[in-house]
Amino acid sequence: MTPTYLGRVQTRLFLLLVVAVPWTALIVPLLPGPTGPTYRVAYAAVFCVGLFGIAWEALYHGLQQFRWDKDWPILLGLLVGINEGIAVYLALDAGFLAVGPINTTAFVIHFATVWTLLWLTANGPMRVVFIRWRFRGGRLV
Amino acid sequence: MPPPLDAIDAPPAAAPGDLTEPLIAADTWADSDVEAAGIPVRDVPFVTVGGGLGSFAMADLLRLAGLGVEQIAVLSDIRRPDETYRYLAENSQIPESERLRSDAGSVMDNIWAFPSYAMREAAGERSLAPVWQVLTEPLLAEFFTPRSGQVYRSVEREALRIGWEDMRVIGHVRMVRRRLGGGYFTVMTPPAGTAATRRVAYRSSHVHLAVGYPGLRFLADLQEYRSTYGDYQRVVNAYEPHEHVYQEAQRRPCTVLVRGSGIVASRVFQRLIDDRDQSGAQTTIIHLFRNYVDGPQGEGATFRRPGGHGFAYQAFNYPKAAWGGQLRNRLAGLEGQERADLLDQMGGTNTAPRRQWRQQLLRGEREGFYEQRVGTVTSVAPSPDGSAVVTSVTSEDGQTMELSAQFIIDSTGLEARLTDHRLMADLLEHGGAGTNPKGRLDVDPTFEVRGTRSESGRMYASGSITLGGYYAGVDSFLGLQYAALQIADDLAHLGFCRHIGPGRSIAQWWRWARNRAP
């Protein structure tokens, strides 16, 4: 993938909306802990991935400038889920959005599955739906 | 190039329906002019000239955009879309089992690049290695690149699916002229004996030109040697058939001098060294550089290409983002010399940083069968006993040296001028087309050839003839598909075909997946 900054942000927000939101609705009932509070934490996490992502993507885009190909290897797209997951957890745990106590196991399962799904969708099915997307650095509009 | 169809273009005695002087002289033709010359006219809404992978990408996209086979004519002097590509690849030492310099997502038969060539190879060979490679490229592994054979097979399947043979018409395209009232006439010479007239004219609303390289060009000193001494055996171009060089080198110890330091030279080295390793050849390789790259190129940490040991290294012809990321955007915003300069900085002579190749050359230096020389050639002449060719070289510090070799392989990959192609020369003279800062066909960002509009008719071009325009990788699988997409979008905007939005895209992908006609 050879994203531009605008492409990165647009793709992230779009995929959160069409992939992460419905996925969260499906998976939360299967996670440990009471469903109501888990939903609150899970959707707060999805929201944070979008919000913090605007800054994360700027950082990634900056790092990308040091690559001759100005690309973003597929593996990095998966691995940055680790730092992003930790950041979201720490923020929510510190009281951001006041979601209450976090079930760590539920958080990890939810976050890891969401991130993997986003990553898989971005590396294949997106191209089938949006034929020009990959030529525009991930920009949708 | 494949054997040119000169035979069908030779003037037979007084054949009916030929070009007339007034037609040749006129920039715009009326229907009655063509009729008066006795040239039969065939109507088809869209004509693509070339019939190689450029025409294939175009026809494929237009079929996805709703055009039927009867609405597209592919005018071509080759039968299969991959014929010319395969010819050049095989000459330059890429047999079906070898990998191309093209990424997993440049999928010639599938504009969506899903599933990619890597996924298909994994499925076909029941191996996770290709998946692991794309997953970790280029950090832990080298970029995945498909085997040429896989690409050919995929093109064959897609050609069958979209009805290629029903669109393709064999013949030699002589010229494209504007039509009075809009659209174009494309004049074709059918093979002798297949038509009642010498020429046939295709009257279309729009024309697409994808004729590939205008031709091969040799280094000037090598061209002079060939024409002076009439020796076409010892001095060869890597893109023309030159298997005899490798055969001879396997029969007896030879010295082969290689000019050039791009990907083609790398392939030639691999073949020569593989033959040493596997067939017992005792070839000595002299590698002659004009420009020696001794370190990374480019200024600043954010625009620095790896290099050293004579070579500039990058995975593909251009940095990856030139095909669809920030570098594509940057180039699209530049004009004139600035654009040409950025193209040179991103492109130029370079090769892929493959471990196997680097190890082979390092071993060659250690064992003394590969040596590098740098300098400017002053003359190329036969040795006194005629058994070798002697290249006289002046190095940068003014010293002269004489390099004797049984064979010289020109691997510089020089291309002929645009005007060396007759169709292009005609277009510049009569069609209103112009050239860009690189001396190729000047196209706008939608790949429309500037200056050639014929009322509502549009003329487009893609492939290597458009190098120097707003898109760098025009001469690549993905570049041909990108151009086709821009053109299809422009035509959809004109109401000529359907726009490929998400719905059509998914539906067409699903048809592709089931191998159903578009």
CSV table of C-alpha atoms in Angstrom, one decimal, chain B residues 66-477:
chain,number,residue,atom,x,y,z
B,66,GLY,CA,-20.5,-2.3,-20.3
B,67,LEU,CA,-19.2,-2.3,-23.9
B,68,GLY,CA,-19.9,-5.4,-26.0
B,69,VAL,CA,-17.3,-7.2,-28.2
B,70,GLU,CA,-18.9,-5.7,-31.3
B,71,GLN,CA,-18.3,-2.2,-30.0
B,72,ILE,CA,-14.5,-2.6,-29.8
B,73,ALA,CA,-12.0,-3.4,-32.5
B,74,VAL,CA,-8.5,-4.3,-31.5
B,75,LEU,CA,-6.3,-3.7,-34.6
B,76,SER,CA,-3.1,-5.7,-34.2
B,77,ASP,CA,-0.3,-7.4,-35.9
B,78,ILE,CA,0.0,-10.0,-33.2
B,79,ARG,CA,-2.5,-12.7,-32.2
B,80,ARG,CA,-2.1,-12.9,-28.4
B,81,PRO,CA,-2.0,-9.8,-26.2
B,82,ASP,CA,1.1,-11.1,-24.4
B,83,GLU,CA,3.0,-12.0,-27.5
B,84,THR,CA,5.3,-8.9,-27.8
B,85,TYR,CA,5.9,-8.8,-24.1
B,86,ARG,CA,6.8,-12.5,-24.0
B,87,TYR,CA,9.2,-12.1,-26.9
B,88,LEU,CA,11.0,-9.2,-25.2
B,89,ALA,CA,11.0,-11.0,-21.8
B,90,GLU,CA,12.4,-14.2,-23.2
B,91,ASN,CA,15.1,-12.5,-25.1
B,92,SER,CA,16.1,-10.5,-22.0
B,93,GLN,CA,16.4,-13.8,-20.1
B,94,ILE,CA,13.1,-14.1,-18.4
B,95,PRO,CA,11.7,-17.6,-19.2
B,96,GLU,CA,8.3,-18.6,-17.8
B,97,SER,CA,9.8,-19.9,-14.7
B,98,GLU,CA,11.6,-16.7,-13.8
B,99,ARG,CA,10.1,-13.8,-11.9
B,100,LEU,CA,9.2,-10.4,-13.3
B,101,ARG,CA,9.9,-7.0,-11.8
B,102,SER,CA,6.3,-6.4,-10.9
B,103,ASP,CA,4.5,-6.5,-7.6
B,104,ALA,CA,1.8,-8.9,-6.4
B,105,GLY,CA,-0.9,-6.3,-6.9
B,106,SER,CA,-0.1,-5.6,-10.6
B,107,VAL,CA,-2.5,-8.2,-11.8
B,108,MET,CA,-3.0,-8.0,-15.6
B,109,ASP,CA,-6.2,-10.0,-15.8
B,110,ASN,CA,-7.8,-8.4,-12.7
B,111,ILE,CA,-8.1,-4.6,-12.2
B,112,TRP,CA,-9.0,-5.2,-8.6
B,113,ALA,CA,-5.8,-7.1,-7.8
B,114,PHE,CA,-7.8,-9.4,-5.7
B,115,PRO,CA,-6.8,-12.1,-5.4
B,116,SER,CA,-3.2,-11.0,-6.0
B,117,TYR,CA,-0.6,-13.1,-7.9
B,118,ALA,CA,0.9,-14.0,-4.6
B,119,MET,CA,-2.4,-15.4,-3.2
B,120,ARG,CA,-3.0,-17.3,-6.4
B,121,GLU,CA,0.5,-18.8,-6.4
B,122,ALA,CA,0.0,-19.9,-2.8
B,123,ALA,CA,-3.3,-21.5,-3.7
B,124,GLY,CA,-1.9,-23.1,-6.9
B,125,GLU,CA,1.1,-24.5,-5.2
B,126,ARG,CA,-0.4,-25.2,-1.9
B,127,SER,CA,2.3,-23.2,-0.2
B,128,LEU,CA,2.3,-20.5,2.4
B,129,ALA,CA,5.6,-19.1,1.3
B,130,PRO,CA,4.2,-16.5,-1.2
B,131,VAL,CA,1.7,-15.4,1.5
B,132,TRP,CA,4.5,-15.0,4.0
B,133,GLN,CA,6.5,-13.1,1.5
B,134,VAL,CA,3.8,-10.5,0.7
B,135,LEU,CA,3.1,-10.3,4.4
B,136,THR,CA,6.7,-9.4,5.3
B,137,GLU,CA,7.8,-7.6,2.1
B,138,PRO,CA,10.0,-5.6,1.9
B,139,LEU,CA,11.0,-5.6,5.5
B,140,LEU,CA,12.0,-9.3,6.1
B,141,ALA,CA,11.7,-10.6,2.6
B,142,GLU,CA,12.2,-9.2,-0.9
B,143,PHE,CA,9.1,-8.0,-2.7
B,144,PHE,CA,7.0,-10.8,-4.1
B,145,THR,CA,7.1,-10.8,-7.9
B,146,PRO,CA,5.1,-13.1,-10.1
B,147,ARG,CA,6.6,-15.7,-12.5
B,148,SER,CA,6.1,-14.6,-16.0
B,149,GLY,CA,4.4,-17.8,-16.8
B,150,GLN,CA,1.7,-17.1,-14.2
B,151,VAL,CA,1.0,-13.7,-15.9
B,152,TYR,CA,0.8,-15.2,-19.3
B,153,ARG,CA,-1.7,-17.8,-18.1
B,154,SER,CA,-3.8,-15.2,-16.4
B,155,VAL,CA,-3.9,-13.1,-19.5
B,156,GLU,CA,-4.9,-16.0,-21.6
B,157,ARG,CA,-7.8,-16.8,-19.3
B,158,GLU,CA,-9.0,-13.2,-19.2
B,159,ALA,CA,-8.6,-12.8,-23.0
B,160,LEU,CA,-10.9,-15.8,-23.5
B,161,ARG,CA,-13.4,-14.4,-20.9
B,162,ILE,CA,-13.7,-11.0,-22.5
B,163,GLY,CA,-13.9,-12.3,-26.1
B,164,TRP,CA,-10.5,-11.0,-27.2
B,165,GLU,CA,-10.5,-13.0,-30.5
B,166,ASP,CA,-13.9,-11.5,-31.5
B,167,MET,CA,-12.5,-8.0,-31.1
B,168,ARG,CA,-9.1,-8.5,-32.6
B,169,VAL,CA,-8.5,-7.9,-36.3
B,170,ILE,CA,-5.1,-8.8,-37.7
B,171,GLY,CA,-3.4,-6.2,-39.8
B,172,HIS,CA,-0.9,-3.4,-39.8
B,173,VAL,CA,-2.1,0.0,-38.8
B,174,ARG,CA,-0.7,2.7,-41.1
B,175,MET,CA,-2.3,5.9,-39.9
B,176,VAL,CA,-5.1,7.5,-37.9
B,177,ARG,CA,-6.7,10.6,-39.3
B,178,ARG,CA,-9.4,12.9,-38.1
B,179,ARG,CA,-12.8,12.6,-39.7
B,180,LEU,CA,-14.8,15.6,-40.9
B,181,GLY,CA,-17.9,15.6,-38.6
B,182,GLY,CA,-16.1,13.9,-35.7
B,183,GLY,CA,-14.3,10.8,-34.8
B,184,TYR,CA,-11.5,9.1,-36.7
B,185,PHE,CA,-10.4,6.9,-39.5
B,186,THR,CA,-7.9,4.2,-38.7
B,187,VAL,CA,-6.3,2.8,-41.8
B,188,MET,CA,-5.2,-0.8,-41.7
B,189,THR,CA,-3.4,-3.0,-44.1
B,190,PRO,CA,-4.8,-6.5,-43.8
B,191,PRO,CA,-2.6,-9.4,-44.6
B,192,ALA,CA,-2.2,-10.1,-48.3
B,193,GLY,CA,-5.0,-12.3,-49.7
B,194,THR,CA,-7.4,-11.7,-46.8
B,195,ALA,CA,-9.2,-8.7,-48.1
B,196,ALA,CA,-10.4,-7.5,-51.5
B,197,THR,CA,-8.6,-4.2,-51.1
B,198,ARG,CA,-5.2,-3.1,-50.0
B,199,ARG,CA,-6.5,-1.0,-47.1
B,200,VAL,CA,-9.4,-1.1,-44.8
B,201,ALA,CA,-10.6,2.0,-42.8
B,202,TYR,CA,-12.1,1.7,-39.4
B,203,ARG,CA,-14.5,4.6,-38.6
B,204,SER,CA,-14.8,5.1,-34.9
B,205,SER,CA,-15.8,7.7,-32.3
B,206,HIS,CA,-12.7,7.2,-30.3
B,207,VAL,CA,-9.3,5.7,-30.8
B,208,HIS,CA,-6.7,4.3,-28.3
B,209,LEU,CA,-3.1,3.9,-29.2
B,210,ALA,CA,-1.0,1.3,-27.4
B,211,VAL,CA,1.8,0.4,-29.8
B,212,GLY,CA,4.5,-0.4,-27.3
B,213,TYR,CA,8.1,0.7,-27.8
B,214,PRO,CA,8.7,2.7,-31.0
B,215,GLY,CA,11.6,0.3,-31.5
B,216,LEU,CA,15.0,-0.7,-30.1
B,217,ARG,CA,18.0,1.5,-30.2
B,218,PHE,CA,21.6,0.5,-29.8
B,219,LEU,CA,24.3,2.6,-28.2
B,220,ALA,CA,25.7,4.8,-31.0
B,221,ASP,CA,29.2,3.2,-31.0
B,222,LEU,CA,27.7,-0.3,-31.2
B,223,GLN,CA,25.3,0.7,-34.0
B,224,GLU,CA,28.2,2.1,-35.9
B,225,TYR,CA,30.2,-1.1,-35.4
B,226,ARG,CA,27.3,-3.2,-36.7
B,227,SER,CA,26.7,-1.2,-39.8
B,228,THR,CA,30.5,-0.7,-40.5
B,229,TYR,CA,31.5,-4.3,-40.2
B,230,GLY,CA,28.2,-6.0,-40.9
B,231,ASP,CA,28.6,-8.1,-37.7
B,232,TYR,CA,25.3,-8.9,-36.1
B,233,GLN,CA,26.6,-11.9,-34.2
B,234,ARG,CA,29.2,-10.6,-31.8
B,235,VAL,CA,27.4,-7.3,-31.0
B,236,VAL,CA,23.9,-7.9,-29.9
B,237,ASN,CA,21.1,-6.1,-28.1
B,238,ALA,CA,19.7,-7.9,-25.0
B,239,TYR,CA,16.1,-7.4,-26.3
B,240,GLU,CA,16.8,-9.2,-29.6
B,241,PRO,CA,17.3,-13.0,-29.9
B,242,HIS,CA,20.9,-13.7,-28.8
B,243,GLU,CA,20.8,-17.2,-27.5
B,244,HIS,CA,23.8,-18.0,-29.7
B,245,VAL,CA,26.0,-16.0,-27.3
B,246,TYR,CA,25.1,-18.3,-24.4
B,247,GLN,CA,25.4,-21.4,-26.6
B,248,GLU,CA,28.9,-20.4,-27.8
B,249,ALA,CA,30.0,-19.5,-24.2
B,250,GLN,CA,29.0,-23.0,-23.1
B,251,ARG,CA,31.1,-24.6,-25.9
B,252,ARG,CA,34.3,-22.7,-25.3
B,253,PRO,CA,35.6,-20.2,-22.8
B,254,CYS,CA,34.5,-16.7,-23.9
B,255,THR,CA,34.7,-13.2,-22.7
B,256,VAL,CA,31.4,-11.3,-22.8
B,257,LEU,CA,31.3,-7.5,-22.4
B,258,VAL,CA,28.1,-6.2,-21.0
B,259,ARG,CA,27.1,-2.5,-21.3
B,260,GLY,CA,24.4,-1.1,-19.0
B,261,SER,CA,23.6,-1.4,-15.4
B,262,GLY,CA,19.8,-1.8,-15.3
B,263,ILE,CA,17.6,-4.7,-14.7
B,264,VAL,CA,18.3,-6.2,-18.1
B,265,ALA,CA,22.0,-6.3,-17.4
B,266,SER,CA,21.2,-8.0,-14.1
B,267,ARG,CA,19.3,-10.7,-16.0
B,268,VAL,CA,22.1,-11.2,-18.5
B,269,PHE,CA,24.6,-11.6,-15.6
B,270,GLN,CA,22.4,-14.1,-14.0
B,271,ARG,CA,22.1,-16.2,-17.2
B,272,LEU,CA,25.9,-16.0,-17.8
B,273,ILE,CA,26.7,-17.0,-14.2
B,274,ASP,CA,24.0,-19.7,-14.0
B,275,ASP,CA,25.5,-21.2,-17.1
B,276,ARG,CA,28.9,-21.2,-15.4
B,277,ASP,CA,27.4,-22.9,-12.4
B,278,GLN,CA,25.1,-25.3,-14.1
B,279,SER,CA,26.6,-26.0,-17.5
B,280,GLY,CA,30.3,-25.7,-16.9
B,281,ALA,CA,30.7,-22.6,-19.0
B,282,GLN,CA,34.0,-20.7,-18.3
B,283,THR,CA,32.7,-17.3,-19.3
B,284,THR,CA,34.5,-14.1,-18.2
B,285,ILE,CA,32.3,-11.1,-17.8
B,286,ILE,CA,33.5,-7.5,-18.3
B,287,HIS,CA,31.0,-5.1,-17.1
B,288,LEU,CA,31.5,-1.7,-18.6
B,289,PHE,CA,29.9,1.3,-16.9
B,290,ARG,CA,29.6,4.8,-18.3
B,291,ASN,CA,28.2,6.1,-15.0
B,292,TYR,CA,29.2,4.3,-11.9
B,293,VAL,CA,26.9,4.5,-8.9
B,294,ASP,CA,29.1,4.3,-5.8
B,295,GLY,CA,26.6,5.2,-3.1
B,296,PRO,CA,23.1,6.2,-2.3
B,297,GLN,CA,21.6,8.8,-4.7
B,298,GLY,CA,19.5,11.8,-3.9
B,299,GLU,CA,19.6,14.6,-1.4
B,300,GLY,CA,18.2,14.5,2.1
B,301,ALA,CA,17.1,11.6,4.2
B,302,THR,CA,13.6,11.7,2.7
B,303,PHE,CA,14.6,11.2,-1.0
B,304,ARG,CA,17.5,8.9,-1.0
B,305,ARG,CA,17.8,5.8,-3.2
B,306,PRO,CA,20.1,3.0,-2.1
B,307,GLY,CA,23.0,2.4,-4.4
B,308,GLY,CA,26.5,1.1,-4.6
B,309,HIS,CA,28.9,-1.3,-6.4
B,310,GLY,CA,27.9,0.4,-9.6
B,311,PHE,CA,24.2,0.0,-9.4
B,312,ALA,CA,21.2,2.1,-8.2
B,313,TYR,CA,18.8,-0.1,-6.4
B,314,GLN,CA,15.0,0.0,-6.2
B,315,ALA,CA,12.5,-2.8,-6.2
B,316,PHE,CA,10.6,-1.5,-9.3
B,317,ASN,CA,11.2,1.0,-12.1
B,318,TYR,CA,10.1,3.8,-9.9
B,319,PRO,CA,9.5,4.1,-6.2
B,320,LYS,CA,6.2,2.3,-5.4
B,321,ALA,CA,4.3,5.4,-4.5
B,322,ALA,CA,4.7,6.6,-8.1
B,323,TRP,CA,1.9,4.2,-9.1
B,324,GLY,CA,-0.7,5.3,-6.5
B,325,GLY,CA,0.6,7.3,-3.6
B,326,GLN,CA,2.2,10.6,-2.8
B,327,LEU,CA,4.7,10.5,-5.6
B,328,ARG,CA,1.9,10.0,-8.1
B,329,ASN,CA,0.2,13.1,-6.8
B,330,ARG,CA,3.5,15.1,-6.8
B,331,LEU,CA,4.3,14.2,-10.4
B,332,ALA,CA,0.8,15.0,-11.5
B,333,GLY,CA,1.2,18.5,-10.3
B,334,LEU,CA,4.4,19.2,-12.2
B,335,GLU,CA,4.9,20.6,-15.7
B,336,GLY,CA,7.6,20.7,-18.3
B,337,GLN,CA,11.2,20.3,-17.2
B,338,GLU,CA,10.3,19.9,-13.5
B,339,ARG,CA,8.3,16.9,-14.4
B,340,ALA,CA,11.0,15.4,-16.5
B,341,ASP,CA,13.5,16.0,-13.7
B,342,LEU,CA,11.4,14.2,-11.1
B,343,LEU,CA,10.9,11.3,-13.5
B,344,ASP,CA,14.7,11.1,-13.9
B,345,GLN,CA,15.3,11.2,-10.1
B,346,MET,CA,12.7,8.5,-9.5
B,347,GLY,CA,13.6,6.4,-12.5
B,348,GLY,CA,16.7,6.4,-14.6
B,349,THR,CA,18.9,3.3,-14.8
B,350,ASN,CA,18.4,1.1,-11.8
B,351,THR,CA,18.0,-2.5,-10.9
B,352,ALA,CA,16.3,-4.6,-8.3
B,353,PRO,CA,18.2,-5.3,-5.1
B,354,ARG,CA,18.0,-9.1,-5.3
B,355,ARG,CA,20.2,-11.0,-2.9
B,356,GLN,CA,20.9,-13.7,-5.5
B,357,TRP,CA,22.2,-11.2,-8.0
B,358,ARG,CA,24.4,-9.4,-5.6
B,359,GLN,CA,25.9,-12.6,-4.3
B,360,GLN,CA,26.6,-13.8,-7.8
B,361,LEU,CA,28.5,-10.7,-8.7
B,362,LEU,CA,30.5,-10.6,-5.5
B,363,ARG,CA,31.5,-14.2,-6.0
B,364,GLY,CA,32.4,-13.3,-9.6
B,365,GLU,CA,34.7,-10.6,-8.4
B,366,ARG,CA,36.3,-12.9,-5.8
B,367,GLU,CA,36.8,-15.7,-8.3
B,368,GLY,CA,37.9,-13.4,-11.1
B,369,PHE,CA,35.2,-14.1,-13.7
B,370,TYR,CA,33.4,-10.8,-13.3
B,371,GLU,CA,35.2,-7.4,-13.5
B,372,GLN,CA,33.9,-3.9,-13.6
B,373,ARG,CA,35.4,-1.1,-15.7
B,374,VAL,CA,34.3,2.5,-16.0
B,375,GLY,CA,34.8,4.8,-18.9
B,376,THR,CA,33.7,6.3,-22.1
B,377,VAL,CA,33.9,4.3,-25.3
B,378,THR,CA,36.0,5.8,-28.0
B,379,SER,CA,35.8,3.0,-30.6
B,380,VAL,CA,34.6,-0.5,-31.2
B,381,ALA,CA,36.4,-2.6,-33.8
B,382,PRO,CA,37.2,-6.2,-34.7
B,383,SER,CA,40.4,-7.6,-33.3
B,384,PRO,CA,43.2,-8.1,-36.0
B,385,ASP,CA,42.5,-11.9,-36.2
B,386,GLY,CA,38.7,-11.3,-36.2
B,387,SER,CA,38.1,-13.6,-33.3
B,388,ALA,CA,37.0,-10.8,-30.9
B,389,VAL,CA,35.7,-7.3,-30.7
B,390,VAL,CA,37.9,-4.7,-29.1
B,391,THR,CA,36.4,-1.8,-27.2
B,392,SER,CA,38.6,1.2,-26.6
B,393,VAL,CA,37.7,3.1,-23.5
B,394,THR,CA,38.9,6.3,-21.9
B,395,SER,CA,38.5,6.3,-18.1
B,396,GLU,CA,37.7,9.4,-16.1
B,397,ASP,CA,41.4,10.1,-15.3
B,398,GLY,CA,42.2,10.1,-19.0
B,399,GLN,CA,43.8,6.6,-19.2
B,400,THR,CA,42.9,4.5,-22.2
B,401,MET,CA,42.3,0.7,-22.1
B,402,GLU,CA,41.4,-1.8,-24.7
B,403,LEU,CA,38.8,-4.5,-23.7
B,404,SER,CA,38.7,-7.5,-25.9
B,405,ALA,CA,35.6,-9.8,-25.9
B,406,GLN,CA,34.1,-12.4,-28.0
B,407,PHE,CA,30.7,-10.9,-27.6
B,408,ILE,CA,29.2,-7.5,-26.6
B,409,ILE,CA,25.7,-7.4,-25.2
B,410,ASP,CA,24.0,-4.0,-25.2
B,411,SER,CA,21.8,-4.1,-22.1
B,412,THR,CA,21.2,-0.4,-21.9
B,413,GLY,CA,17.6,-0.8,-23.0
B,414,LEU,CA,17.6,2.3,-25.1
B,415,GLU,CA,14.4,3.0,-27.0
B,416,ALA,CA,14.0,4.4,-30.4
B,417,ARG,CA,12.7,7.9,-31.0
B,418,LEU,CA,8.9,8.3,-31.3
B,419,THR,CA,9.2,9.4,-34.9
B,420,ASP,CA,10.9,6.0,-35.7
B,421,HIS,CA,7.4,4.6,-35.5
B,422,ARG,CA,5.5,5.3,-38.7
B,423,LEU,CA,2.1,5.6,-37.1
B,424,MET,CA,3.5,8.1,-34.5
B,425,ALA,CA,5.4,10.1,-37.1
B,426,ASP,CA,2.1,10.4,-39.1
B,427,LEU,CA,0.3,11.5,-36.0
B,428,LEU,CA,2.8,14.2,-35.2
B,429,GLU,CA,2.7,15.4,-38.8
B,430,HIS,CA,-1.1,15.2,-39.6
B,431,GLY,CA,-2.9,14.4,-36.4
B,432,GLY,CA,-2.2,17.5,-34.3
B,433,ALA,CA,-0.3,15.6,-31.6
B,434,GLY,CA,2.8,16.9,-30.0
B,435,THR,CA,5.6,15.7,-27.8
B,436,ASN,CA,6.2,16.0,-24.0
B,437,PRO,CA,9.5,17.0,-22.3
B,438,LYS,CA,10.7,13.4,-22.7
B,439,GLY,CA,10.1,13.5,-26.5
B,440,ARG,CA,7.2,11.1,-26.3
B,441,LEU,CA,3.5,11.6,-27.0
B,442,ASP,CA,2.1,14.5,-25.0
B,443,VAL,CA,-1.0,13.3,-23.2
B,444,ASP,CA,-3.1,15.0,-20.5
B,445,PRO,CA,-3.9,13.4,-17.1
B,446,THR,CA,-6.7,11.4,-18.7
B,447,PHE,CA,-4.3,10.0,-21.3
B,448,GLU,CA,-6.0,11.9,-24.1
B,449,VAL,CA,-3.4,12.8,-26.8
B,450,ARG,CA,-3.3,16.6,-26.7
B,451,GLY,CA,-4.2,18.4,-29.9
B,452,THR,CA,-5.9,15.4,-31.5
B,453,ARG,CA,-9.5,16.0,-30.5
B,454,SER,CA,-12.0,15.5,-33.4
B,455,GLU,CA,-15.2,17.2,-32.3
B,456,SER,CA,-16.7,14.7,-29.8
B,457,GLY,CA,-14.1,12.2,-30.7
B,458,ARG,CA,-11.2,11.5,-28.4
B,459,MET,CA,-7.8,9.9,-29.1
B,460,TYR,CA,-6.0,8.3,-26.2
B,461,ALA,CA,-2.6,6.7,-25.8
B,462,SER,CA,-1.0,4.5,-23.1
B,463,GLY,CA,2.2,2.6,-22.5
B,464,SER,CA,5.8,3.6,-23.2
B,465,ILE,CA,4.9,6.1,-25.9
B,466,THR,CA,3.5,8.3,-23.2
B,467,LEU,CA,6.5,8.3,-20.9
B,468,GLY,CA,7.2,11.9,-19.7
B,469,GLY,CA,3.5,12.6,-18.9
B,470,TYR,CA,1.8,13.0,-15.6
B,471,TYR,CA,2.2,9.4,-14.6
B,472,ALA,CA,5.5,7.7,-14.2
B,473,GLY,CA,4.9,4.0,-14.5
B,474,VAL,CA,3.2,4.0,-17.8
B,475,ASP,CA,5.3,1.2,-19.1
B,476,SER,CA,4.2,-1.4,-16.5
B,477,PHE,CA,1.3,-3.7,-15.9
